[in-house]
Amino acid sequence: MTLAARGLGYAVDGRELLRGVDLELWHGEVHALLGRNGAGKSTLLRLLAGELKPGSGTVMLNGCELHRWSPRQRALQRAVLPQGESLRFGFSAGQVVALGRYAAPKQRPEVEQRIVREALAFAGAGALEQRRSPSLSGGERARVQFARALAQVWEPPAGVPALHGVPRYLLLDEPTASLDLAHQHHCLAQARAFAGRGVGVLAALHDPNLALRYADRVTVLEQGRVIGQGPVREVLTRALLERLYGISIELLQTAEGAPIVVAHP
């Protein structure tokens, strides 16, 4: 079972933002979504999350059209980390992460607290549990929100027979945008580890080097259309990257043989 876009199209005020987009996110993989600003990455993520209704095509979640799942059933199967965050209440970081548990069948308080703490630690934000949201830096808030999304799909849904054993998905919209270099790599390394639990991870990124290092597959968007899709090291060629970004690209290799993208503006 997968989270899949089939021929997705979406337009606003006559302006086509996406056209004919196909994408399949498999559980257990990290799938990167690349494209320039305005390419349609966030729109695609919002369609896959069910926040927007497709103008054409359909979204399938674990074998069923997305709109046929109730909001609670969707929440148990997929979590979304949007760009930025606007929370300005004086919640503690722990309380913010606990919001991600809202749809889940309630377990004993000590179990719920354990999940919150484990998610914070996994996101590299364990020390922030008692800190109030307004006192956190942008990068710290980003890590707390990452923990909230993780907590939402931390474990397979319990107490919901219709969903027992179904795969879960994590949709990340530019999760590294507010993070320093070390935390960028920590975030995606942990996303990679979370995929190892059988969760499908889709991450919209700007840096092709991060995609090359952490993703299994990639979808490349240009003006709302797919121009490349497949295994990340096969798709992200010099020719495609130069077309995408409009600058000269050099592909080098580390001592271990991993590819590195060097831009020459």
Tab-separated table of C-alpha atoms in Angstrom:
chain	number	residue	atom	x	y	z
A	1	MET	CA	0.000	0.000	0.000
A	2	THR	CA	1.134	3.526	-0.727
A	3	LEU	CA	0.266	7.191	-0.604
A	4	ALA	CA	-0.139	8.021	-4.279
A	5	ALA	CA	-0.935	10.940	-6.571
A	6	ARG	CA	-2.571	9.934	-9.845
A	7	GLY	CA	-2.698	12.582	-12.573
A	8	LEU	CA	-2.993	15.420	-10.074
A	9	GLY	CA	-3.824	18.867	-11.358
A	10	TYR	CA	-4.509	22.035	-9.411
A	11	ALA	CA	-5.140	25.634	-10.454
A	12	VAL	CA	-5.872	28.935	-8.692
A	13	ASP	CA	-7.548	31.835	-10.504
A	14	GLY	CA	-6.844	30.185	-13.835
A	15	ARG	CA	-3.155	29.709	-13.063
A	16	GLU	CA	-2.076	26.079	-13.283
A	17	LEU	CA	0.094	25.139	-10.291
A	18	LEU	CA	0.259	21.392	-10.961
A	19	ARG	CA	-0.511	19.344	-14.046
A	20	GLY	CA	-0.622	15.575	-14.521
A	21	VAL	CA	1.516	14.747	-11.473
A	22	ASP	CA	2.015	11.095	-10.568
A	23	LEU	CA	3.891	10.110	-7.409
A	24	GLU	CA	3.966	7.044	-5.182
A	25	LEU	CA	5.330	7.135	-1.657
A	26	TRP	CA	6.136	3.682	-0.343
A	27	HIS	CA	6.342	2.843	3.330
A	28	GLY	CA	9.923	2.376	4.471
A	29	GLU	CA	11.423	4.869	2.010
A	30	VAL	CA	12.550	8.495	1.992
A	31	HIS	CA	11.304	10.260	-1.139
A	32	ALA	CA	12.671	13.736	-1.853
A	33	LEU	CA	10.716	16.415	-3.690
A	34	LEU	CA	12.900	18.969	-5.478
A	35	GLY	CA	12.112	22.077	-7.491
A	36	ARG	CA	12.704	25.796	-7.606
A	37	ASN	CA	10.555	28.260	-5.688
A	38	GLY	CA	7.028	28.145	-7.093
A	39	ALA	CA	7.497	24.749	-8.744
A	40	GLY	CA	4.489	23.306	-6.876
A	41	LYS	CA	6.168	21.347	-4.066
A	42	SER	CA	4.057	22.747	-1.217
A	43	THR	CA	0.877	22.497	-3.287
A	44	LEU	CA	1.589	18.837	-3.996
A	45	LEU	CA	2.230	18.120	-0.321
A	46	ARG	CA	-1.022	19.836	0.661
A	47	LEU	CA	-2.943	17.800	-1.897
A	48	LEU	CA	-1.387	14.581	-0.618
A	49	ALA	CA	-2.276	15.611	2.931
A	50	GLY	CA	-5.887	16.322	2.002
A	51	GLU	CA	-5.658	20.027	2.826
A	52	LEU	CA	-6.519	20.915	-0.786
A	53	LYS	CA	-8.954	19.249	-3.175
A	54	PRO	CA	-7.496	18.276	-6.569
A	55	GLY	CA	-8.818	20.023	-9.643
A	56	SER	CA	-8.138	16.805	-11.540
A	57	GLY	CA	-6.756	13.396	-10.700
A	58	THR	CA	-6.944	11.667	-7.345
A	59	VAL	CA	-4.995	10.905	-4.182
A	60	MET	CA	-4.982	7.324	-2.902
A	61	LEU	CA	-4.102	6.558	0.721
A	62	ASN	CA	-3.441	2.891	1.455
A	63	GLY	CA	-5.723	1.638	-1.304
A	64	CYS	CA	-8.618	4.052	-0.734
A	65	GLU	CA	-9.358	7.478	-2.191
A	66	LEU	CA	-8.156	10.033	0.340
A	67	HIS	CA	-11.496	11.824	0.664
A	68	ARG	CA	-13.158	8.572	1.750
A	69	TRP	CA	-11.117	8.483	4.959
A	70	SER	CA	-12.462	10.560	7.846
A	71	PRO	CA	-10.227	13.386	9.150
A	72	ARG	CA	-9.341	11.253	12.171
A	73	GLN	CA	-8.468	8.242	10.027
A	74	ARG	CA	-6.230	10.427	7.873
A	75	ALA	CA	-4.526	11.820	10.961
A	76	LEU	CA	-3.721	8.315	12.166
A	77	GLN	CA	-2.092	7.410	8.860
A	78	ARG	CA	-0.188	10.544	7.893
A	79	ALA	CA	1.373	13.502	9.661
A	80	VAL	CA	2.315	16.814	8.073
A	81	LEU	CA	5.092	19.245	8.911
A	82	PRO	CA	4.191	22.498	7.082
A	83	GLN	CA	6.564	25.310	6.226
A	84	GLY	CA	7.157	27.468	9.281
A	85	GLU	CA	4.773	27.597	12.212
A	86	SER	CA	2.534	30.282	13.642
A	87	LEU	CA	1.967	29.061	17.191
A	88	ARG	CA	2.320	31.984	19.580
A	89	PHE	CA	0.563	30.591	22.655
A	90	GLY	CA	2.640	30.013	25.740
A	91	PHE	CA	2.585	26.233	25.402
A	92	SER	CA	5.629	24.299	26.494
A	93	ALA	CA	7.462	22.267	23.866
A	94	GLY	CA	6.068	19.122	25.477
A	95	GLN	CA	2.522	20.428	25.169
A	96	VAL	CA	3.084	21.293	21.502
A	97	VAL	CA	4.256	17.760	20.777
A	98	ALA	CA	1.303	16.338	22.722
A	99	LEU	CA	-1.008	18.107	20.243
A	100	GLY	CA	0.197	15.592	17.686
A	101	ARG	CA	-1.423	12.859	19.756
A	102	TYR	CA	-4.898	14.401	19.564
A	103	ALA	CA	-6.380	11.931	17.067
A	104	ALA	CA	-4.778	8.808	18.533
A	105	PRO	CA	-6.792	6.547	20.845
A	106	LYS	CA	-5.812	7.695	24.315
A	107	GLN	CA	-3.449	5.472	26.231
A	108	ARG	CA	-2.410	5.696	29.872
A	109	PRO	CA	-0.981	9.136	30.720
A	110	GLU	CA	2.456	7.680	31.384
A	111	VAL	CA	2.467	6.054	27.925
A	112	GLU	CA	1.459	9.303	26.223
A	113	GLN	CA	4.150	11.170	28.151
A	114	ARG	CA	6.726	8.594	27.118
A	115	ILE	CA	5.814	9.036	23.454
A	116	VAL	CA	6.110	12.826	23.740
A	117	ARG	CA	9.528	12.573	25.374
A	118	GLU	CA	10.788	9.977	22.917
A	119	ALA	CA	9.645	12.062	19.952
A	120	LEU	CA	11.352	15.168	21.365
A	121	ALA	CA	14.577	13.255	21.945
A	122	PHE	CA	14.395	11.719	18.470
A	123	ALA	CA	14.061	15.197	16.960
A	124	GLY	CA	17.037	16.487	18.944
A	125	ALA	CA	14.777	18.623	21.141
A	126	GLY	CA	14.688	16.626	24.377
A	127	ALA	CA	16.191	19.458	26.398
A	128	LEU	CA	13.403	21.799	25.284
A	129	GLU	CA	10.468	19.910	26.820
A	130	GLN	CA	9.702	22.499	29.518
A	131	ARG	CA	10.607	25.566	27.467
A	132	ARG	CA	7.753	27.841	26.367
A	133	SER	CA	7.215	28.171	22.636
A	134	PRO	CA	7.614	31.983	22.461
A	135	SER	CA	11.062	31.689	24.070
A	136	LEU	CA	12.396	29.294	21.421
A	137	SER	CA	14.483	30.278	18.428
A	138	GLY	CA	13.226	29.565	14.924
A	139	GLY	CA	15.392	26.462	14.666
A	140	GLU	CA	14.277	25.201	18.081
A	141	ARG	CA	10.615	25.668	17.153
A	142	ALA	CA	11.250	23.773	13.917
A	143	ARG	CA	12.677	20.831	15.850
A	144	VAL	CA	9.710	20.837	18.239
A	145	GLN	CA	7.276	20.853	15.312
A	146	PHE	CA	9.211	17.973	13.759
A	147	ALA	CA	8.749	16.094	17.040
A	148	ARG	CA	5.000	16.887	16.969
A	149	ALA	CA	4.672	15.357	13.493
A	150	LEU	CA	6.684	12.312	14.573
A	151	ALA	CA	4.505	11.822	17.651
A	152	GLN	CA	1.371	11.807	15.517
A	153	VAL	CA	2.450	8.641	13.688
A	154	TRP	CA	4.908	7.367	16.309
A	155	GLU	CA	3.298	3.942	16.374
A	156	PRO	CA	0.671	2.056	14.345
A	157	PRO	CA	-2.847	3.126	15.349
A	158	ALA	CA	-4.145	1.086	18.255
A	159	GLY	CA	-7.800	0.493	18.983
A	160	VAL	CA	-8.904	1.181	15.400
A	161	PRO	CA	-9.509	-2.231	13.786
A	162	ALA	CA	-10.031	-0.819	10.289
A	163	LEU	CA	-6.556	0.721	10.396
A	164	HIS	CA	-4.670	-2.059	12.152
A	165	GLY	CA	-1.314	-2.621	10.492
A	166	VAL	CA	-1.742	0.000	7.747
A	167	PRO	CA	1.407	1.912	6.726
A	168	ARG	CA	2.013	5.454	8.001
A	169	TYR	CA	3.447	8.476	6.208
A	170	LEU	CA	5.317	11.618	7.182
A	171	LEU	CA	5.054	14.658	4.880
A	172	LEU	CA	7.766	17.272	5.479
A	173	ASP	CA	7.638	20.651	3.740
A	174	GLU	CA	11.152	22.121	3.740
A	175	PRO	CA	11.989	20.639	7.169
A	176	THR	CA	15.566	21.971	7.091
A	177	ALA	CA	14.750	25.587	6.165
A	178	SER	CA	15.213	27.035	9.687
A	179	LEU	CA	17.976	24.689	10.796
A	180	ASP	CA	21.724	25.129	11.008
A	181	LEU	CA	23.997	22.724	9.132
A	182	ALA	CA	24.307	20.190	11.941
A	183	HIS	CA	20.578	20.115	12.621
A	184	GLN	CA	19.755	19.844	8.910
A	185	HIS	CA	21.675	16.595	8.761
A	186	HIS	CA	20.301	15.415	12.110
A	187	CYS	CA	16.728	16.038	10.936
A	188	LEU	CA	17.098	14.076	7.728
A	189	ALA	CA	19.154	11.327	9.361
A	190	GLN	CA	16.306	10.879	11.841
A	191	ALA	CA	13.757	10.950	9.023
A	192	ARG	CA	15.831	8.205	7.409
A	193	ALA	CA	15.787	6.253	10.686
A	194	PHE	CA	12.026	6.773	11.022
A	195	ALA	CA	11.564	5.337	7.539
A	196	GLY	CA	13.429	2.300	8.857
A	197	ARG	CA	10.410	1.690	11.102
A	198	GLY	CA	8.257	1.204	8.026
A	199	VAL	CA	7.041	4.804	7.686
A	200	GLY	CA	7.027	6.483	4.265
A	201	VAL	CA	8.726	9.899	4.357
A	202	LEU	CA	8.220	12.570	1.689
A	203	ALA	CA	10.428	15.652	2.126
A	204	ALA	CA	10.350	18.807	0.017
A	205	LEU	CA	13.930	20.069	-0.109
A	206	HIS	CA	15.941	22.794	-1.809
A	207	ASP	CA	19.428	21.276	-1.486
A	208	PRO	CA	20.063	18.402	-3.921
A	209	ASN	CA	23.006	17.323	-1.762
A	210	LEU	CA	20.616	16.498	1.075
A	211	ALA	CA	18.440	14.526	-1.337
A	212	LEU	CA	21.451	12.611	-2.628
A	213	ARG	CA	22.584	11.760	0.867
A	214	TYR	CA	19.314	10.770	2.542
A	215	ALA	CA	16.667	9.916	-0.073
A	216	ASP	CA	15.940	6.651	-1.846
A	217	ARG	CA	13.916	8.202	-4.661
A	218	VAL	CA	13.226	11.705	-5.913
A	219	THR	CA	10.557	13.581	-7.838
A	220	VAL	CA	11.672	16.778	-9.564
A	221	LEU	CA	9.074	19.452	-10.367
A	222	GLU	CA	9.387	22.296	-12.841
A	223	GLN	CA	6.483	24.728	-13.206
A	224	GLY	CA	4.064	22.173	-11.819
A	225	ARG	CA	5.153	19.242	-13.966
A	226	VAL	CA	7.349	16.236	-13.219
A	227	ILE	CA	10.614	16.391	-15.174
A	228	GLY	CA	12.426	13.611	-13.319
A	229	GLN	CA	11.462	10.742	-11.054
A	230	GLY	CA	13.129	7.597	-9.791
A	231	PRO	CA	16.195	6.489	-7.805
A	232	VAL	CA	17.875	9.650	-6.594
A	233	ARG	CA	21.367	8.997	-7.973
A	234	GLU	CA	19.988	8.078	-11.378
A	235	VAL	CA	17.679	11.082	-11.675
A	236	LEU	CA	19.881	13.893	-10.353
A	237	THR	CA	22.261	14.120	-13.283
A	238	ARG	CA	24.289	17.172	-14.196
A	239	ALA	CA	22.039	17.857	-17.197
A	240	LEU	CA	18.834	17.746	-15.150
A	241	LEU	CA	20.227	19.906	-12.339
A	242	GLU	CA	21.497	22.513	-14.783
A	243	ARG	CA	18.093	22.624	-16.451
A	244	LEU	CA	16.342	22.868	-13.096
A	245	TYR	CA	18.420	25.602	-11.497
A	246	GLY	CA	19.690	27.420	-14.585
A	247	ILE	CA	23.326	27.442	-13.443
A	248	SER	CA	26.436	25.409	-14.183
A	249	ILE	CA	26.713	22.266	-12.078
A	250	GLU	CA	29.633	20.004	-11.331
A	251	LEU	CA	29.113	16.545	-9.852
A	252	LEU	CA	32.010	15.399	-7.685
A	253	GLN	CA	32.487	12.411	-5.417
A	254	THR	CA	33.575	12.045	-1.821
A	255	ALA	CA	36.335	9.623	-0.874
A	256	GLU	CA	33.566	7.109	-0.165
A	257	GLY	CA	32.124	7.567	-3.655
A	258	ALA	CA	29.055	9.590	-2.658
A	259	PRO	CA	28.065	12.296	-5.192
A	260	ILE	CA	28.292	15.987	-4.305
A	261	VAL	CA	26.676	18.810	-6.257
A	262	VAL	CA	28.834	21.924	-6.678
A	263	ALA	CA	27.155	24.990	-8.164
A	264	HIS	CA	28.980	27.528	-10.312
A	265	PRO	CA	26.706	30.579	-10.572
